[in-house]
mmCIF file of C-alpha atoms in Angstrom:
data_model
loop_
_atom_site.group_PDB
_atom_site.id
_atom_site.type_symbol
_atom_site.label_atom_id
_atom_site.label_comp_id
_atom_site.label_asym_id
_atom_site.label_seq_id
_atom_site.Cartn_x
_atom_site.Cartn_y
_atom_site.Cartn_z
ATOM 1 C CA MET F 1 0.000 0.000 0.000
ATOM 2 C CA ILE F 2 1.186 3.566 -0.521
ATOM 3 C CA ASP F 3 -0.082 6.881 0.851
ATOM 4 C CA PHE F 4 1.931 6.018 3.975
ATOM 5 C CA LYS F 5 2.016 8.190 7.064
ATOM 6 C CA SER F 6 5.135 10.096 7.960
ATOM 7 C CA GLU F 7 7.681 8.136 9.976
ATOM 8 C CA GLU F 8 6.834 10.084 13.140
ATOM 9 C CA GLN F 9 3.092 9.402 12.794
ATOM 10 C CA ALA F 10 3.643 5.711 12.106
ATOM 11 C CA GLN F 11 5.899 5.305 15.118
ATOM 12 C CA LEU F 12 3.235 6.776 17.371
ATOM 13 C CA GLN F 13 0.805 4.043 16.320
ATOM 14 C CA LEU F 14 3.126 1.062 16.084
ATOM 15 C CA VAL F 15 3.495 -0.832 19.335
ATOM 16 C CA GLU F 16 7.039 -0.717 20.651
ATOM 17 C CA ARG F 17 8.368 -3.965 22.068
ATOM 18 C CA ASP F 18 9.624 -2.256 25.227
ATOM 19 C CA ASP F 19 6.098 -1.021 25.935
ATOM 20 C CA LEU F 20 4.769 -4.541 25.547
ATOM 21 C CA GLU F 21 7.295 -5.928 27.993
ATOM 22 C CA ASP F 22 6.330 -3.331 30.596
ATOM 23 C CA GLU F 23 2.602 -3.948 30.093
ATOM 24 C CA GLU F 24 0.851 -5.865 32.846
ATOM 25 C CA ASP F 25 0.034 -9.428 31.855
ATOM 26 C CA CYS F 26 -3.533 -9.774 30.613
ATOM 27 C CA PHE F 27 -3.748 -13.451 31.534
ATOM 28 C CA GLU F 28 -2.944 -15.843 34.359
ATOM 29 C CA SER F 29 -0.486 -18.635 33.542
ATOM 30 C CA ILE F 30 -1.874 -22.169 33.835
ATOM 31 C CA GLU F 31 1.117 -23.026 36.052
ATOM 32 C CA LYS F 32 -0.431 -20.907 38.830
ATOM 33 C CA LEU F 33 -2.903 -23.774 39.338
ATOM 34 C CA ILE F 34 -0.106 -25.647 41.123
ATOM 35 C CA SER F 35 -0.271 -23.098 43.953
ATOM 36 C CA GLN F 36 -3.985 -23.938 44.218
ATOM 37 C CA GLY F 37 -3.276 -27.604 44.875
ATOM 38 C CA ILE F 38 -3.429 -28.950 41.309
ATOM 39 C CA ASN F 39 -0.917 -31.681 40.448
ATOM 40 C CA ALA F 40 1.939 -30.546 38.185
ATOM 41 C CA GLY F 41 1.355 -33.599 35.991
ATOM 42 C CA ASP F 42 -2.229 -32.543 35.349
ATOM 43 C CA VAL F 43 -1.080 -29.027 34.479
ATOM 44 C CA LYS F 44 1.334 -30.579 31.951
ATOM 45 C CA LYS F 45 -1.588 -32.480 30.396
ATOM 46 C CA LEU F 46 -3.452 -29.201 29.937
ATOM 47 C CA GLN F 47 -0.400 -27.646 28.274
ATOM 48 C CA ASP F 48 -0.057 -30.642 25.962
ATOM 49 C CA ALA F 49 -3.658 -29.984 24.925
ATOM 50 C CA GLY F 50 -2.809 -26.387 24.020
ATOM 51 C CA ILE F 51 -4.089 -24.727 27.219
ATOM 52 C CA TYR F 52 -1.474 -22.400 28.712
ATOM 53 C CA THR F 53 -3.527 -19.853 30.661
ATOM 54 C CA CYS F 54 -6.309 -19.970 33.227
ATOM 55 C CA ASN F 55 -8.224 -17.572 30.985
ATOM 56 C CA GLY F 56 -8.005 -20.067 28.149
ATOM 57 C CA LEU F 57 -9.015 -22.900 30.457
ATOM 58 C CA MET F 58 -12.232 -21.105 31.397
ATOM 59 C CA MET F 59 -13.096 -20.876 27.697
ATOM 60 C CA HIS F 60 -13.329 -24.680 27.457
ATOM 61 C CA THR F 61 -16.314 -26.769 28.454
ATOM 62 C CA LYS F 62 -15.887 -29.427 31.108
ATOM 63 C CA LYS F 63 -16.900 -31.993 28.495
ATOM 64 C CA SER F 64 -13.976 -31.019 26.270
ATOM 65 C CA LEU F 65 -11.582 -31.029 29.235
ATOM 66 C CA THR F 66 -12.573 -34.563 30.234
ATOM 67 C CA GLY F 67 -11.669 -35.552 26.682
ATOM 68 C CA ILE F 68 -8.010 -34.867 27.535
ATOM 69 C CA LYS F 69 -6.266 -38.147 28.253
ATOM 70 C CA GLY F 70 -5.674 -38.638 31.979
ATOM 71 C CA LEU F 71 -8.202 -36.058 33.238
ATOM 72 C CA SER F 72 -11.240 -37.533 34.961
ATOM 73 C CA GLU F 73 -14.456 -35.632 35.713
ATOM 74 C CA ALA F 74 -13.374 -35.265 39.343
ATOM 75 C CA LYS F 75 -10.009 -33.792 38.313
ATOM 76 C CA VAL F 76 -11.657 -31.403 35.867
ATOM 77 C CA GLU F 77 -14.043 -30.171 38.565
ATOM 78 C CA LYS F 78 -11.119 -29.517 40.893
ATOM 79 C CA ILE F 79 -9.121 -27.771 38.144
ATOM 80 C CA CYS F 80 -12.036 -25.512 37.208
ATOM 81 C CA GLU F 81 -12.667 -24.579 40.830
ATOM 82 C CA ALA F 82 -8.998 -23.638 41.217
ATOM 83 C CA ALA F 83 -9.047 -21.569 38.006
ATOM 84 C CA GLU F 84 -12.149 -19.678 39.138
ATOM 85 C CA LYS F 85 -10.192 -18.472 42.181
ATOM 86 C CA LEU F 86 -7.563 -16.952 39.891
ATOM 87 C CA VAL F 87 -9.787 -15.572 37.133
ATOM 88 C CA ASN F 88 -12.997 -13.611 37.587
ATOM 89 C CA TYR F 89 -15.433 -14.678 34.874
ATOM 90 C CA GLY F 90 -18.568 -13.414 36.579
ATOM 91 C CA TYR F 91 -20.358 -10.076 36.326
ATOM 92 C CA ILE F 92 -18.323 -6.883 36.251
ATOM 93 C CA THR F 93 -19.288 -3.199 36.273
ATOM 94 C CA GLY F 94 -19.396 -0.915 33.259
ATOM 95 C CA SER F 95 -16.407 0.954 34.695
ATOM 96 C CA GLU F 96 -14.371 -2.261 34.637
ATOM 97 C CA VAL F 97 -15.407 -2.873 31.031
ATOM 98 C CA LEU F 98 -14.171 0.616 30.186
ATOM 99 C CA LEU F 99 -10.816 -0.151 31.798
ATOM 100 C CA ARG F 100 -10.528 -3.322 29.720
ATOM 101 C CA ARG F 101 -11.273 -1.355 26.553
ATOM 102 C CA LYS F 102 -8.344 0.908 27.391
ATOM 103 C CA SER F 103 -6.057 -2.100 26.866
ATOM 104 C CA VAL F 104 -7.064 -2.215 23.184
ATOM 105 C CA ILE F 105 -4.131 -1.549 20.852
ATOM 106 C CA ARG F 106 -4.562 -0.391 17.261
ATOM 107 C CA ILE F 107 -2.017 -1.547 14.701
ATOM 108 C CA THR F 108 -1.377 0.747 11.765
ATOM 109 C CA THR F 109 -2.214 -0.514 8.267
ATOM 110 C CA GLY F 110 0.464 1.717 6.786
ATOM 111 C CA SER F 111 -2.206 3.737 5.006
ATOM 112 C CA GLN F 112 -3.483 6.953 6.550
ATOM 113 C CA ALA F 113 -6.806 6.635 4.716
ATOM 114 C CA LEU F 114 -7.390 3.073 5.990
ATOM 115 C CA ASP F 115 -6.322 3.952 9.530
ATOM 116 C CA GLU F 116 -8.826 6.803 9.613
ATOM 117 C CA LEU F 117 -11.533 4.507 8.245
ATOM 118 C CA LEU F 118 -10.819 1.945 10.988
ATOM 119 C CA GLY F 119 -10.561 4.438 13.828
ATOM 120 C CA GLY F 120 -6.797 4.069 14.144
ATOM 121 C CA GLY F 121 -5.970 0.673 12.639
ATOM 122 C CA ILE F 122 -6.600 -3.039 13.184
ATOM 123 C CA GLU F 123 -7.599 -3.344 16.836
ATOM 124 C CA THR F 124 -6.867 -6.068 19.362
ATOM 125 C CA LEU F 125 -9.581 -8.111 21.101
ATOM 126 C CA SER F 126 -11.394 -8.193 17.745
ATOM 127 C CA ILE F 127 -11.584 -10.156 14.509
ATOM 128 C CA THR F 128 -11.303 -8.024 11.382
ATOM 129 C CA GLU F 129 -12.438 -9.875 8.266
ATOM 130 C CA ALA F 130 -11.589 -8.627 4.776
ATOM 131 C CA PHE F 131 -13.410 -10.174 1.828
ATOM 132 C CA GLY F 132 -13.349 -9.479 -1.872
ATOM 133 C CA GLU F 133 -12.333 -10.833 -5.267
ATOM 134 C CA PHE F 134 -8.779 -11.870 -6.109
ATOM 135 C CA ARG F 135 -6.343 -8.973 -6.531
ATOM 136 C CA SER F 136 -8.562 -6.598 -4.598
ATOM 137 C CA GLY F 137 -5.944 -5.791 -1.924
ATOM 138 C CA LYS F 138 -6.786 -8.195 0.939
ATOM 139 C CA THR F 139 -3.463 -10.054 0.989
ATOM 140 C CA GLN F 140 -1.540 -6.870 0.185
ATOM 141 C CA LEU F 141 -2.808 -5.404 3.442
ATOM 142 C CA ALA F 142 -1.832 -8.637 5.234
ATOM 143 C CA HIS F 143 1.712 -8.312 3.871
ATOM 144 C CA THR F 144 1.903 -4.687 4.999
ATOM 145 C CA LEU F 145 0.774 -5.681 8.491
ATOM 146 C CA CYS F 146 3.426 -8.400 8.547
ATOM 147 C CA VAL F 147 6.128 -5.852 7.789
ATOM 148 C CA SER F 148 4.750 -3.526 10.469
ATOM 149 C CA THR F 149 4.771 -6.162 13.193
ATOM 150 C CA GLN F 150 7.392 -8.756 12.065
ATOM 151 C CA ILE F 151 5.383 -11.778 13.050
ATOM 152 C CA ILE F 152 6.254 -15.518 12.786
ATOM 153 C CA TYR F 153 4.897 -17.581 9.855
ATOM 154 C CA ALA F 154 3.465 -21.063 9.240
ATOM 155 C CA ARG F 155 1.921 -22.622 6.123
ATOM 156 C CA ALA F 156 -1.226 -24.737 6.589
ATOM 157 C CA TYR F 157 -2.023 -27.498 4.090
ATOM 158 C CA THR F 158 -5.349 -28.789 5.409
ATOM 159 C CA TYR F 159 -8.088 -27.370 7.649
ATOM 160 C CA GLU F 160 -6.993 -29.843 10.336
ATOM 161 C CA HIS F 161 -3.393 -28.635 10.073
ATOM 162 C CA GLN F 162 -4.631 -25.058 10.306
ATOM 163 C CA PHE F 163 -6.514 -25.832 13.511
ATOM 164 C CA GLN F 164 -3.458 -27.544 15.022
ATOM 165 C CA LEU F 165 -1.333 -24.487 14.228
ATOM 166 C CA LEU F 166 -3.849 -22.352 16.130
ATOM 167 C CA LEU F 167 -3.622 -24.678 19.127
ATOM 168 C CA GLY F 168 0.160 -24.327 19.100
ATOM 169 C CA LEU F 169 -0.070 -20.532 19.206
ATOM 170 C CA ALA F 170 -1.074 -20.550 22.866
ATOM 171 C CA ALA F 171 2.370 -21.826 23.872
ATOM 172 C CA LYS F 172 4.159 -19.071 21.963
ATOM 173 C CA MET F 173 1.823 -16.277 23.075
ATOM 174 C CA SER F 174 2.127 -17.271 26.727
ATOM 175 C CA GLU F 175 5.920 -16.956 26.500
ATOM 176 C CA GLU F 176 6.323 -13.639 24.663
ATOM 177 C CA PRO F 177 4.037 -10.768 23.630
ATOM 178 C CA PHE F 178 2.251 -11.021 20.296
ATOM 179 C CA ARG F 179 -0.313 -8.498 19.127
ATOM 180 C CA LEU F 180 -1.394 -9.651 15.650
ATOM 181 C CA LEU F 181 -2.619 -12.899 14.095
ATOM 182 C CA ILE F 182 -3.148 -13.050 10.325
ATOM 183 C CA VAL F 183 -5.109 -15.895 8.702
ATOM 184 C CA ASP F 184 -4.909 -15.783 4.902
ATOM 185 C CA SER F 185 -7.325 -17.237 3.995
ATOM 186 C CA VAL F 186 -9.716 -18.498 6.645
ATOM 187 C CA ILE F 187 -11.988 -20.367 4.196
ATOM 188 C CA ALA F 188 -9.728 -21.618 1.376
ATOM 189 C CA LEU F 189 -8.791 -24.981 2.897
ATOM 190 C CA PHE F 190 -12.385 -25.674 3.953
ATOM 191 C CA ARG F 191 -13.544 -25.171 0.358
ATOM 192 C CA VAL F 192 -10.956 -27.739 -0.772
ATOM 193 C CA ASP F 193 -11.310 -30.351 1.982
ATOM 194 C CA PHE F 194 -15.137 -30.377 2.004
ATOM 195 C CA THR F 195 -17.015 -30.888 -1.262
ATOM 196 C CA GLY F 196 -20.691 -30.927 -2.167
ATOM 197 C CA ARG F 197 -23.807 -30.097 -0.213
ATOM 198 C CA GLY F 198 -23.608 -33.418 1.627
ATOM 199 C CA GLU F 199 -20.558 -32.184 3.569
ATOM 200 C CA LEU F 200 -21.744 -28.601 4.021
ATOM 201 C CA ALA F 201 -23.124 -29.078 7.554
ATOM 202 C CA ASP F 202 -19.904 -30.782 8.704
ATOM 203 C CA ARG F 203 -17.820 -28.054 7.059
ATOM 204 C CA GLN F 204 -19.710 -25.272 8.811
ATOM 205 C CA GLN F 205 -19.408 -27.036 12.167
ATOM 206 C CA LYS F 206 -15.626 -27.415 11.783
ATOM 207 C CA LEU F 207 -15.377 -23.810 10.576
ATOM 208 C CA ALA F 208 -17.320 -22.631 13.633
ATOM 209 C CA GLN F 209 -14.913 -24.513 15.921
ATOM 210 C CA MET F 210 -11.907 -22.874 14.266
ATOM 211 C CA LEU F 211 -13.466 -19.425 14.448
ATOM 212 C CA SER F 212 -14.269 -20.009 18.111
ATOM 213 C CA ARG F 213 -10.615 -20.843 18.694
ATOM 214 C CA ILE F 214 -9.520 -17.667 16.895
ATOM 215 C CA THR F 215 -11.945 -15.577 18.981
ATOM 216 C CA LYS F 216 -10.566 -17.071 22.185
ATOM 217 C CA ILE F 217 -7.001 -16.278 21.120
ATOM 218 C CA ALA F 218 -7.978 -12.650 20.462
ATOM 219 C CA GLU F 219 -9.601 -12.266 23.876
ATOM 220 C CA GLU F 220 -7.174 -14.409 25.863
ATOM 221 C CA PHE F 221 -3.980 -12.692 24.715
ATOM 222 C CA ASN F 222 -5.265 -9.237 23.661
ATOM 223 C CA VAL F 223 -4.418 -9.992 20.037
ATOM 224 C CA ALA F 224 -5.694 -8.350 16.856
ATOM 225 C CA VAL F 225 -6.915 -10.847 14.255
ATOM 226 C CA TYR F 226 -6.921 -9.973 10.556
ATOM 227 C CA MET F 227 -8.316 -12.709 8.348
ATOM 228 C CA THR F 228 -9.012 -12.687 4.644
ATOM 229 C CA ASN F 229 -12.057 -14.321 3.098
ATOM 230 C CA GLN F 230 -13.076 -15.199 -0.423
ATOM 231 C CA VAL F 231 -16.294 -14.446 -2.273
ATOM 232 C CA ILE F 232 -18.767 -16.743 -3.990
ATOM 233 C CA ALA F 233 -21.265 -16.135 -6.747
ATOM 234 C CA ASP F 234 -24.780 -15.394 -5.504
ATOM 235 C CA PRO F 235 -27.238 -16.855 -8.066
ATOM 236 C CA GLY F 236 -30.099 -15.506 -5.987
ATOM 237 C CA GLY F 237 -28.789 -11.968 -6.283
ATOM 238 C CA GLY F 238 -31.072 -11.237 -9.235
ATOM 239 C CA VAL F 239 -30.553 -9.240 -12.408
ATOM 240 C CA PHE F 240 -30.941 -5.902 -10.638
ATOM 241 C CA ILE F 241 -27.783 -6.356 -8.538
ATOM 242 C CA SER F 242 -24.694 -5.153 -10.414
ATOM 243 C CA ASP F 243 -22.237 -7.309 -8.429
ATOM 244 C CA PRO F 244 -23.955 -10.568 -7.375
ATOM 245 C CA LYS F 245 -21.210 -11.853 -5.057
ATOM 246 C CA LYS F 246 -21.161 -12.485 -1.341
ATOM 247 C CA PRO F 247 -18.509 -13.539 1.188
ATOM 248 C CA ALA F 248 -17.934 -17.264 1.619
ATOM 249 C CA GLY F 249 -18.542 -19.011 4.943
ATOM 250 C CA GLY F 250 -22.197 -18.108 5.354
ATOM 251 C CA HIS F 251 -23.720 -16.922 8.620
ATOM 252 C CA VAL F 252 -21.203 -18.857 10.727
ATOM 253 C CA LEU F 253 -18.382 -16.641 9.512
ATOM 254 C CA ALA F 254 -20.492 -13.487 9.438
ATOM 255 C CA HIS F 255 -21.441 -13.772 13.106
ATOM 256 C CA SER F 256 -17.856 -14.501 14.196
ATOM 257 C CA SER F 257 -16.328 -11.358 12.688
ATOM 258 C CA THR F 258 -16.234 -8.183 14.746
ATOM 259 C CA ILE F 259 -15.468 -5.932 11.792
ATOM 260 C CA ARG F 260 -16.227 -6.855 8.161
ATOM 261 C CA LEU F 261 -14.419 -5.061 5.365
ATOM 262 C CA MET F 262 -15.156 -5.396 1.658
ATOM 263 C CA PHE F 263 -12.314 -4.792 -0.786
ATOM 264 C CA ARG F 264 -12.812 -4.076 -4.476
ATOM 265 C CA LYS F 265 -10.752 -2.827 -7.379
ATOM 266 C CA GLY F 266 -10.885 0.865 -8.198
ATOM 267 C CA LYS F 267 -9.386 2.834 -11.061
ATOM 268 C CA GLY F 268 -5.924 1.707 -12.106
ATOM 269 C CA GLU F 269 -3.966 0.615 -9.039
ATOM 270 C CA GLN F 270 -6.508 2.034 -6.615
ATOM 271 C CA ARG F 271 -8.276 -0.264 -4.180
ATOM 272 C CA VAL F 272 -11.454 0.596 -2.274
ATOM 273 C CA CYS F 273 -12.110 -0.658 1.270
ATOM 274 C CA LYS F 274 -15.630 -0.367 2.685
ATOM 275 C CA VAL F 275 -16.769 -1.012 6.257
ATOM 276 C CA ILE F 276 -19.722 -3.404 5.939
ATOM 277 C CA ASP F 277 -20.289 -4.160 9.614
ATOM 278 C CA ALA F 278 -18.663 -2.885 12.813
ATOM 279 C CA PRO F 279 -19.911 -2.186 16.356
ATOM 280 C CA ASN F 280 -18.192 1.196 16.613
ATOM 281 C CA LEU F 281 -17.578 2.357 13.047
ATOM 282 C CA PRO F 282 -19.956 3.920 10.505
ATOM 283 C CA GLU F 283 -20.376 2.487 7.018
ATOM 284 C CA ALA F 284 -17.792 4.355 4.968
ATOM 285 C CA GLU F 285 -15.145 3.853 2.280
ATOM 286 C CA ALA F 286 -11.448 4.604 1.896
ATOM 287 C CA ILE F 287 -9.240 4.532 -1.200
ATOM 288 C CA SER F 288 -5.628 3.360 -1.155
ATOM 289 C CA SER F 289 -3.140 2.407 -3.847
ATOM 290 C CA LEU F 290 -0.984 -0.663 -4.446
#
């Protein structure tokens, strides 16, 4: 993307590593359960299952926890009771919610126009979905964000591999501060690994589980999620709609995204980004250039 901010403006919005190290931890390590009387071996079993924080533990059902080899129902009950002493997952006041919102970090897109459209950039604790046709600028923005944040990289080859990579992220994020997760694309492997209407219900269920995992990562570690999505033809769009396309993934994906952005080609090298849905942003457009 071009139309970049000045170096001084960009530095104000980029998160400095020193600031991250000084920031108070937003989660309780799963190892703190040992001080609550939980066996170290059982804590290791939770870590082997991809659970590294008490916050993350509370996001799992007891049924899923008993599915971990070596954890009985009695052990799970004891573990959950210990975690509840360390993490407050009950009602909180509006003032406390406001304090939590102050921990939100906005990561610059590198484009002043896009940053203004998004209220400052891609924000943490949220899932930002970008959909559009090929060569509309979705992955270009992902690459720009990668350069801005210098994140680690992994290539997924199946939807199952993709889910396993997400499980492994908890270990890395519990050890050092990360602020951005990019999934490009969230739907591509599902469209390959599941074929026909007969597998549609199973595909959507597996997609929902992956999106749930991504949401938990965003909330557990105060991470911004930027994921790209593809579009599909909409035969029911009718002859009166000039561009009968819609984002893939159906309602399952639509309900999981916090912010939905639509990218389309403009004149020449221009790309147009439009806010389709967001809890705190108006519907508006911004133009950037490749």
